XYZ file of C-alpha atoms in Angstrom:
581
model
C -22.532 -66.579 -8.340
C -22.593 -65.084 -11.524
C -19.908 -66.351 -14.420
C -17.617 -62.529 -14.002
C -17.388 -63.915 -9.863
C -16.193 -67.587 -10.449
C -13.704 -66.086 -12.630
C -11.896 -63.512 -9.995
C -12.039 -66.864 -6.959
C -10.961 -69.971 -9.272
C -8.891 -67.255 -11.064
C -7.467 -63.453 -9.584
C -8.262 -61.617 -7.287
C -9.493 -57.822 -6.804
C -5.449 -56.806 -6.386
C -4.171 -59.272 -9.537
C -2.952 -62.079 -7.279
C -3.300 -65.816 -8.515
C -5.736 -68.149 -6.808
C -3.528 -70.480 -4.622
C -5.481 -73.812 -6.020
C -4.274 -72.332 -8.932
C -0.518 -72.256 -8.222
C -1.342 -75.422 -6.654
C -2.301 -77.218 -9.940
C 0.514 -77.259 -11.842
C 2.258 -78.822 -8.540
C -1.290 -81.347 -8.877
C -0.391 -82.211 -12.673
C 3.272 -83.359 -12.424
C 2.634 -85.148 -9.540
C -0.497 -86.975 -11.660
C 1.488 -87.269 -14.437
C 4.597 -88.948 -13.088
C 2.310 -92.297 -12.623
C 1.663 -93.235 -15.662
C 5.367 -92.557 -16.506
C 6.090 -94.809 -13.050
C 3.596 -97.467 -14.334
C 4.002 -97.337 -18.361
C 7.416 -96.528 -19.203
C 9.486 -97.651 -15.802
C 11.063 -94.777 -15.322
C 11.500 -95.413 -11.493
C 10.692 -97.537 -8.942
C 8.009 -97.499 -6.498
C 9.838 -98.082 -3.249
C 6.930 -97.176 -0.680
C 3.600 -97.292 -2.795
C 1.963 -96.286 0.142
C 3.975 -92.854 0.229
C 3.305 -92.194 -2.977
C -0.246 -92.449 -3.187
C -0.383 -90.397 0.599
C 1.120 -87.742 -1.790
C -1.532 -87.891 -3.956
C -4.080 -88.314 -2.297
C -3.212 -85.211 0.084
C -2.463 -83.265 -2.780
C -5.832 -83.892 -4.271
C -7.959 -83.069 -1.098
C -5.292 -79.994 -0.805
C -6.488 -78.504 -4.275
C -9.623 -79.180 -3.441
C -9.403 -77.553 0.234
C -7.678 -74.655 -1.404
C -10.870 -74.229 -3.361
C -13.217 -74.291 -0.890
C -10.989 -71.932 1.917
C -12.506 -68.001 2.073
C -8.813 -66.162 1.440
C -10.377 -63.179 1.062
C -11.360 -63.369 5.114
C -7.911 -64.455 6.236
C -5.187 -62.657 6.842
C -2.499 -63.096 3.270
C -0.024 -65.068 5.575
C -2.123 -67.954 6.260
C -1.518 -69.157 1.964
C 1.720 -70.122 2.831
C 0.803 -73.132 4.485
C -0.210 -74.693 1.228
C 2.540 -74.732 -0.539
C 3.934 -75.780 2.802
C 1.675 -78.399 2.803
C 2.787 -79.484 -0.788
C 6.422 -79.681 0.060
C 6.415 -81.713 2.611
C 3.764 -84.056 -0.109
C 6.200 -83.766 -2.324
C 8.471 -85.542 0.526
C 6.516 -88.366 0.462
C 6.003 -88.707 -3.070
C 9.614 -88.514 -3.172
C 10.304 -91.680 -0.552
C 7.116 -93.501 -2.152
C 9.042 -93.090 -5.371
C 13.252 -93.649 -4.937
C 13.711 -91.508 -1.798
C 17.260 -89.774 -2.087
C 17.502 -91.344 -5.653
C 14.407 -90.243 -7.085
C 13.652 -87.907 -10.515
C 10.467 -86.277 -9.108
C 12.562 -84.670 -6.759
C 12.801 -81.617 -8.890
C 9.061 -81.466 -8.371
C 8.982 -80.167 -5.210
C 11.114 -76.387 -7.235
C 7.010 -75.393 -8.617
C 5.950 -75.263 -4.759
C 9.273 -73.327 -3.030
C 9.428 -70.720 -6.147
C 5.710 -69.793 -5.650
C 6.585 -69.355 -1.708
C 9.727 -67.511 -2.229
C 7.378 -64.837 -3.808
C 5.140 -64.253 -1.280
C 5.639 -61.315 1.040
C 8.266 -61.335 3.344
C 11.615 -63.073 3.842
C 10.279 -65.308 7.080
C 8.667 -67.519 3.324
C 12.126 -68.197 2.380
C 13.121 -69.516 5.991
C 9.553 -71.042 5.878
C 10.017 -72.748 2.630
C 13.931 -74.472 3.757
C 12.477 -75.532 6.969
C 9.645 -77.482 4.679
C 12.373 -78.392 2.106
C 14.873 -79.514 5.150
C 12.111 -81.929 6.328
C 11.422 -82.869 2.782
C 14.559 -84.155 1.692
C 16.083 -85.873 4.855
C 13.347 -86.383 6.592
C 14.215 -89.864 5.797
C 17.345 -90.037 7.030
C 16.176 -88.956 10.521
C 13.610 -91.532 10.522
C 15.562 -94.634 9.748
C 14.130 -94.822 6.282
C 17.529 -94.559 4.769
C 21.009 -94.487 6.087
C 23.050 -91.881 7.113
C 26.827 -93.409 4.256
C 24.612 -94.784 1.462
C 26.466 -91.740 -0.600
C 23.085 -89.969 -1.694
C 23.345 -87.403 1.446
C 25.753 -85.297 -0.371
C 24.075 -84.787 -2.914
C 20.587 -84.553 -1.326
C 22.432 -81.879 0.630
C 23.923 -79.695 -2.533
C 20.704 -79.803 -3.984
C 18.960 -78.457 -0.886
C 21.728 -75.850 -1.175
C 20.714 -75.126 -4.378
C 17.333 -75.172 -4.110
C 17.038 -73.124 -1.343
C 20.044 -70.053 -2.788
C 17.201 -70.758 -6.156
C 14.112 -69.837 -3.128
C 16.615 -66.899 -1.349
C 16.714 -65.362 -5.695
C 13.347 -65.567 -5.713
C 12.118 -64.163 -2.626
C 14.625 -61.313 -3.269
C 13.600 -60.603 -7.224
C 10.216 -60.477 -6.727
C 10.959 -58.208 -3.193
C 12.935 -55.805 -5.610
C 9.590 -55.935 -7.993
C 6.832 -55.891 -5.821
C 8.809 -52.219 -4.399
C 9.570 -51.435 -7.963
C 4.894 -52.397 -8.539
C 4.542 -49.857 -5.420
C 6.383 -47.311 -6.558
C 4.787 -47.465 -10.264
C 1.734 -47.475 -8.297
C 2.734 -44.198 -5.925
C 4.033 -42.872 -9.398
C 0.658 -43.435 -11.254
C -1.428 -42.594 -8.528
C 0.389 -39.474 -8.147
C 0.629 -38.768 -12.320
C -3.477 -38.946 -11.889
C -3.635 -36.709 -9.288
C -1.742 -34.512 -11.066
C -3.852 -34.586 -14.456
C -6.257 -34.285 -11.979
C -4.972 -30.971 -10.681
C -3.841 -29.710 -13.759
C -7.829 -30.457 -16.120
C -9.092 -28.189 -12.476
C -6.970 -26.095 -13.517
C -7.237 -26.364 -17.104
C -11.062 -26.060 -16.707
C -10.932 -22.703 -13.635
C -8.461 -20.843 -15.849
C -10.983 -20.907 -18.810
C -13.382 -20.240 -16.352
C -11.145 -17.199 -15.251
C -10.289 -16.373 -19.099
C -14.637 -16.402 -19.474
C -15.272 -13.334 -16.654
C -11.771 -11.577 -17.296
C -12.840 -11.447 -20.934
C -17.255 -10.640 -19.942
C -15.602 -7.454 -17.259
C -13.143 -6.588 -19.722
C -15.829 -6.738 -22.450
C -18.692 -4.726 -19.484
C -15.561 -2.108 -18.579
C -15.652 -0.981 -22.151
C -19.241 -1.048 -22.404
C -19.232 1.660 -19.503
C -15.829 3.512 -20.394
C -17.099 4.222 -24.207
C -20.535 5.213 -22.709
C -18.996 7.682 -20.416
C -19.423 10.422 -22.863
C -20.929 13.170 -21.059
C -18.037 13.232 -18.021
C -14.165 13.278 -19.007
C -12.938 10.573 -17.267
C -8.673 10.708 -17.249
C -6.460 8.306 -15.436
C -3.382 8.749 -14.272
C -0.103 6.644 -12.485
C 1.174 7.945 -9.177
C 3.033 10.445 -10.926
C 0.283 12.041 -12.628
C 0.955 11.012 -15.977
C -1.977 10.120 -18.629
C -2.643 6.463 -19.140
C -5.997 6.213 -19.906
C -8.110 9.237 -22.044
C -12.144 8.861 -22.353
C -14.452 9.506 -24.674
C -15.783 12.261 -22.456
C -12.904 12.944 -22.530
C -11.992 13.375 -26.058
C -15.876 15.656 -26.383
C -15.008 18.145 -23.681
C -11.664 19.111 -24.718
C -10.889 18.450 -28.337
C -7.986 15.991 -27.449
C -7.044 13.042 -29.432
C -6.575 9.803 -27.573
C -3.278 9.286 -29.643
C -2.529 12.696 -29.318
C -2.700 12.193 -24.927
C -0.926 8.834 -24.498
C 0.479 7.697 -27.591
C 0.212 5.120 -29.221
C 0.888 1.963 -26.441
C 1.795 4.613 -24.404
C 4.812 5.672 -26.256
C 4.778 9.042 -26.657
C 2.304 11.627 -24.800
C 0.911 14.524 -25.870
C 0.457 15.541 -21.939
C 3.116 14.367 -19.783
C 0.169 15.257 -16.276
C -2.747 15.553 -15.832
C -2.225 19.426 -14.643
C -1.656 20.445 -18.114
C -4.673 20.359 -18.427
C -6.027 22.776 -16.466
C -5.481 26.708 -16.042
C -3.367 27.270 -12.204
C -4.831 30.394 -11.216
C -8.196 27.947 -10.571
C -5.985 26.023 -8.343
C -4.462 28.827 -6.726
C -1.047 27.898 -7.440
C -0.115 31.237 -9.917
C 1.993 33.478 -10.138
C 0.777 37.175 -11.530
C 1.923 35.637 -14.497
C -0.530 32.600 -14.817
C 2.776 30.846 -14.924
C 2.099 27.010 -14.533
C 2.981 25.896 -11.129
C 5.408 22.672 -11.442
C 3.673 18.888 -11.492
C 4.452 18.169 -6.880
C 2.551 20.906 -7.117
C -0.636 20.893 -8.750
C -1.443 16.445 -8.337
C -2.060 17.065 -4.147
C -3.891 19.912 -5.086
C -5.999 17.891 -7.917
C -6.610 15.396 -5.359
C -8.020 17.841 -2.581
C -10.007 19.256 -5.093
C -11.586 16.541 -6.683
C -12.313 14.774 -3.179
C -13.786 17.946 -1.250
C -17.122 18.344 -0.903
C -17.758 21.138 -3.680
C -15.478 19.443 -6.266
C -14.338 23.325 -7.281
C -18.023 24.520 -7.133
C -17.982 24.765 -11.213
C -14.975 27.439 -10.034
C -12.261 24.710 -11.539
C -11.112 25.890 -15.634
C -9.374 23.537 -18.353
C -8.936 24.424 -21.507
C -9.239 22.697 -24.407
C -7.589 21.891 -27.442
C -8.742 25.342 -28.927
C -7.569 26.977 -26.163
C -10.864 27.032 -24.658
C -11.242 27.956 -20.627
C -13.873 25.204 -19.565
C -15.813 25.985 -15.584
C -15.476 21.815 -14.452
C -16.600 20.034 -11.322
C -13.905 17.550 -10.361
C -13.606 14.046 -8.676
C -10.817 12.328 -8.148
C -10.234 8.583 -6.702
C -7.181 6.754 -5.842
C -6.394 3.875 -8.219
C -5.125 0.717 -6.155
C -4.106 -3.099 -7.139
C -4.046 -4.802 -3.992
C -2.864 -2.780 -0.822
C -0.489 -0.385 -3.308
C -1.555 3.132 -4.710
C -0.542 2.939 -8.667
C -2.605 6.127 -9.288
C -5.873 8.289 -9.344
C -8.787 8.377 -11.632
C -10.319 12.005 -12.408
C -13.809 12.663 -13.542
C -14.688 16.039 -15.345
C -17.885 17.117 -15.499
C -18.891 21.123 -17.730
C -20.535 22.844 -15.570
C -20.987 25.401 -18.018
C -25.060 24.335 -18.077
C -25.574 23.996 -14.584
C -23.709 27.475 -14.619
C -25.981 29.154 -16.625
C -29.034 27.842 -15.249
C -27.978 29.588 -11.835
C -27.298 32.096 -13.705
C -30.962 32.193 -15.126
C -32.373 31.554 -11.873
C -31.065 34.027 -10.284
C -31.779 36.145 -13.032
C -34.958 35.158 -13.022
C -35.794 35.830 -9.103
C -34.177 39.386 -9.032
C -36.543 40.131 -11.963
C -39.876 38.224 -10.087
C -38.146 40.991 -6.882
C -38.541 43.274 -8.368
C -41.228 43.300 -10.241
C -43.329 42.310 -7.339
C -42.105 44.498 -5.352
C -43.585 47.642 -7.035
C -47.211 46.051 -6.656
C -46.910 45.674 -3.346
C -45.681 48.682 -1.873
C -48.822 50.098 -4.301
C -50.610 47.526 -2.413
C -49.160 48.543 1.607
C -49.792 52.135 0.503
C -53.233 51.591 -0.281
C -53.631 50.080 2.942
C -52.721 52.701 4.977
C -54.510 54.970 2.979
C -57.318 52.894 4.148
C -56.662 52.375 7.190
C -55.999 56.512 8.459
C -59.908 56.617 7.764
C -60.659 54.407 11.186
C -63.553 56.123 11.939
C -65.576 55.055 8.366
C -64.923 51.032 8.954
C -66.237 48.559 10.598
C -64.026 46.465 13.603
C -64.429 43.389 11.014
C -62.766 45.534 7.997
C -60.064 47.004 10.721
C -59.527 43.222 10.811
C -59.625 42.369 7.142
C -57.366 45.092 6.354
C -55.228 44.344 9.271
C -54.569 40.315 7.867
C -53.613 41.850 4.491
C -51.005 44.439 5.990
C -49.418 41.597 7.482
C -49.429 38.954 4.622
C -48.161 41.662 2.139
C -45.640 42.810 4.760
C -44.858 39.085 5.057
C -44.598 38.908 1.088
C -42.460 42.336 0.496
C -39.694 41.131 3.772
C -39.651 38.529 1.045
C -39.153 39.674 -1.725
C -36.396 41.613 -0.117
C -34.609 38.849 1.219
C -34.957 37.353 -2.014
C -33.217 40.185 -4.136
C -30.939 40.025 -1.549
C -29.461 36.707 -1.798
C -30.231 37.375 -6.316
C -27.263 40.174 -5.434
C -24.983 38.166 -3.657
C -24.676 35.622 -5.412
C -24.214 37.807 -8.314
C -21.561 39.651 -6.404
C -23.896 43.365 -6.694
C -24.409 43.270 -3.012
C -24.842 46.552 -1.660
C -22.914 46.328 1.696
C -22.627 50.026 3.896
C -19.169 49.150 4.974
C -18.451 51.000 8.679
C -15.947 50.847 11.748
C -18.710 48.577 14.514
C -18.760 47.527 17.844
C -19.738 43.944 16.678
C -20.464 43.219 20.995
C -22.827 45.691 21.085
C -24.745 43.980 17.870
C -24.509 41.053 18.944
C -26.392 42.629 22.539
C -29.015 44.206 20.628
C -30.266 40.909 18.973
C -30.352 38.668 21.927
C -32.747 41.396 23.632
C -35.015 41.476 20.890
C -35.428 37.993 20.708
C -36.716 38.220 24.413
C -39.914 38.676 23.951
C -39.978 35.464 22.217
C -38.563 33.194 24.332
C -39.933 33.792 27.494
C -43.618 33.425 25.443
C -41.526 29.884 24.692
C -40.189 28.974 28.137
C -36.226 29.517 26.693
C -34.115 30.834 28.434
C -31.672 33.501 26.090
C -27.375 34.951 28.016
C -25.588 36.796 25.655
C -21.184 36.432 26.365
C -19.314 39.556 25.355
C -15.603 40.253 25.166
C -15.104 42.845 28.364
C -13.350 45.102 25.814
C -15.475 46.053 23.007
C -14.790 44.219 19.255
C -14.234 46.685 15.878
C -14.671 45.717 12.278
C -15.299 47.177 9.176
C -18.189 45.441 8.067
C -22.992 46.193 7.239
C -24.203 46.783 10.993
C -27.228 45.949 9.644
C -26.696 43.107 7.817
C -24.494 41.250 10.354
C -27.107 42.043 12.783
C -29.650 40.697 10.223
C -27.387 37.505 10.152
C -27.324 36.972 13.951
C -31.089 37.449 14.025
C -31.623 35.021 12.284
C -30.008 32.574 13.924
C -31.559 33.356 16.838
C -33.995 33.051 15.476
C -34.240 30.006 14.267
C -32.091 28.669 17.498
C -35.923 29.723 19.773
C -37.799 28.138 17.010
C -35.827 24.533 17.255
C -35.630 24.671 21.028
C -37.928 22.783 23.448
C -39.375 24.722 26.296
C -36.926 24.451 29.496
C -34.117 24.576 26.873
C -31.091 27.404 26.705
C -29.911 29.611 23.965
C -26.030 30.964 24.159
C -25.233 33.501 21.931
C -20.848 34.649 22.385
C -18.854 36.898 20.801
C -14.998 36.214 20.788
C -11.858 36.463 18.819
C -10.037 33.360 16.690
C -6.787 34.178 14.181
C -7.836 38.159 13.178
C -11.111 36.699 12.644
C -14.640 38.425 14.723
C -16.161 34.982 15.645
C -20.134 34.671 16.879
C -21.145 31.055 18.067
C -24.813 30.606 18.829
C -25.519 27.312 20.890
C -29.338 25.687 21.705
C -30.294 23.033 24.043
C -32.751 21.951 21.210
C -33.917 19.168 19.045
C -30.696 19.197 16.977
C -29.560 18.811 13.381
C -29.442 14.820 11.709
C -26.232 14.522 9.612
C -27.467 14.621 6.384
C -29.244 17.655 6.813
C -26.199 19.824 7.834
C -24.674 20.060 4.235
C -28.369 21.734 2.672
C -29.549 23.910 5.995
C -28.142 27.080 3.603
C -30.121 25.894 0.353
C -33.351 28.386 -0.578
C -36.254 27.181 0.474
C -34.645 23.864 2.512
C -36.660 22.596 5.322
C -34.567 20.088 7.582
C -36.520 16.738 7.946
C -36.912 18.219 12.036
C -38.513 21.306 11.052
C -40.511 19.210 8.913
C -42.084 16.809 11.671
C -42.332 18.428 13.574
C -44.451 21.165 11.953
C -42.277 24.516 11.929
C -42.829 27.595 10.636
C -40.894 28.989 7.811
C -39.251 28.860 4.361
C -36.031 28.084 4.592
C -34.585 31.644 3.341
C -33.028 32.478 6.883
C -30.244 30.677 7.043
C -29.077 31.475 3.530
C -30.184 34.719 4.274
C -26.804 35.032 6.943
C -24.619 32.479 4.763
C -24.637 35.071 1.820
C -24.172 37.891 4.362
C -21.111 35.828 5.741
C -19.595 35.837 2.376
C -20.474 38.399 1.323
C -18.058 40.067 4.025
C -15.271 37.040 3.236
C -16.547 35.244 5.699
C -17.421 31.470 6.883
C -20.768 30.379 8.451
C -20.316 26.480 9.795
C -22.378 24.212 12.117
C -22.181 21.531 14.014
C -25.270 19.191 16.112
C -26.283 16.141 17.738
C -29.688 14.599 17.528
C -31.337 15.352 20.670
C -28.602 17.390 22.016
C -28.279 20.687 20.502
C -27.227 22.571 17.898
C -23.635 25.109 17.565
C -23.630 27.912 14.802
C -20.066 29.525 14.308
C -19.944 32.856 11.635
C -16.782 34.340 11.430
C -16.003 37.680 10.154
C -12.435 38.729 8.991
C -11.728 41.605 11.505
C -10.273 44.789 8.956
C -10.411 48.558 10.309
C -12.253 51.169 7.859
C-alpha cells in the first residue's frame, strides 16, 4: 500500500469524509486518560473494576476492528454501529467509575455528536436509544436504586445530551443540504464556464471564417472589373456598386450610393437604362415608373438571350452602351432582400459579329463570281458531248454538281448575312400558304419513298392567305421537311400541318424520328451547328438549313420554335403574322 492510499484509508475517503477509526480515537484516548486520573489523582472512585476494564478493552478492540473493516465496500449506514457500541462501552466505564455520580459521563458526548452528524434523523434515534441504555441500564439491572435521588440528574443530563444530538443532526443536515446545493451550483458554474469557453472558441472560429469569407468576397468583388456588378434592394435602390460598374458607366461609388448609403446619385437601377430598349417608354422617350422598370429588368436578366446585346445603358457622359444583362435574386434565408445585376459590355461582341457577317458577305460575293464562271465554262464543255469520252463526261458532271453545291452554299451564306444586316431582299405578295406547304410535301415525296418514310399534308378547308415572299417561305418549309426526312428512320412518318393561331399563319412539321437532345435544342438555329445525334448517325449536312429557315421567318417578323423527345420525334413550328398587301 502506498503512502497516498494509506493516508486515504486511515484519514479521509475520496469524498473527504473522516475514517471511523479517526473519529473513534478521541473517545478511546479520553477513556485511557481517565485511568491515571483515577489511580494517580483519585479523581472519582472505582466501583466495578470489571466494567471499567471491559470498557477500555472493548473500545481498544473496537478501534482495531474499525481499522480492519473495508468500509468502502459497505453501505454508509453501517458506520453507525461504531458510535453506538462506543456509547454502550462508555456506559460500562461509567458503571465501573461511580455509576450515576461518575465524572466521566461527559465522554459520552463524543460518540453521540458523531452519530448525530451522520446523514438521516434515524441516527439521532439510534443515539438516544444507546444513551438510554447507557444511563438507565444500571437502574434496569438493579445495580442502582431508583430512589437514590440521582435519577433526576441522570434523566436531565440524558435529555440535554439528546437535545444536543438533535440540534447537531439538524445543523449538519442543513449544512449537508447547503453543501450539496453549493456543489450543484459549482458544477453548474463549471458547466456554464465550459459552455462559455466553447462558445468563445466557436465565436472566434466563426469570426475568423467570416473574416476569411469577407476577404474572399472582397477580392472577387474587386477583381470583377470586366463586368458591372450592381446590387439593389427589393425596390431597385442601388446598395452595391462594383469596380466594373465604375469603369463601364463612369459613375463613382460615392456618386451612386454616397457615404454610408446616406445619399444616392441614382435612386434606382432603372435610372441607368434607356427606357425604349426595354419597351417601356413613350414616343418622347419618357422614363417609365420604377415600379415598371424593375420587373422588366429582372425579366430580361433571367431570359435566355439576356437582352441579346440590344439593351442600352447610359454612361455618365450620356453615351448609350449596348449590354447583356444577368439578374439573380438576393435572399437572406427564405426572405428576398433584393437583386444582383451583372451588366456586360456588348460592343466588342457586336463588333465581332458585324465583322464576321461582313467577312461572310464579302467572301460570298467574291466566291459567287468565279463559281458562276466555272459553271459557265463547264456548260460550254458539256455542249461538246461528241468530243468527250464517257469518263470525261462523268468527271465534268461531278465538277458541275460540286460547283452548284458551292454556289448554293455561297447563296445561303449571303442570304443569312443579308438577314442579319437587315438588308434581306423580300418580294412580298399575296400568297396562299396552303398551296406552298402542299408543294413542299409533293416535292419531298421521291426522297421520302426511297427512305421508307410516309409524308402527310394537312391543310385547312379555305386558302390561308398572307403577304409574304412565296419563294422564301417555300424555302423555309422545304428545309424543315427535308430535315425531317433525313432524321426519320424507315417506317416513320412526317406530318405537315397548316393553320392559324392568334393572327398568325402557322406551319408545323412533325416527325417520328430520332429526336433532339435538350442541350442541342437552343443551338439548332446557329450557323454550322450539328447536333450530337446527327454527328453520331453520320447524317449529311453542313448545319445551315435551320439557320436559313429562322432567318426567313425572322425577316417576316415571325417566330420559329421546336420541341423534341429523344427516340420519339420532333416538331418544328413557324408562325408568320397575317398581313394583307
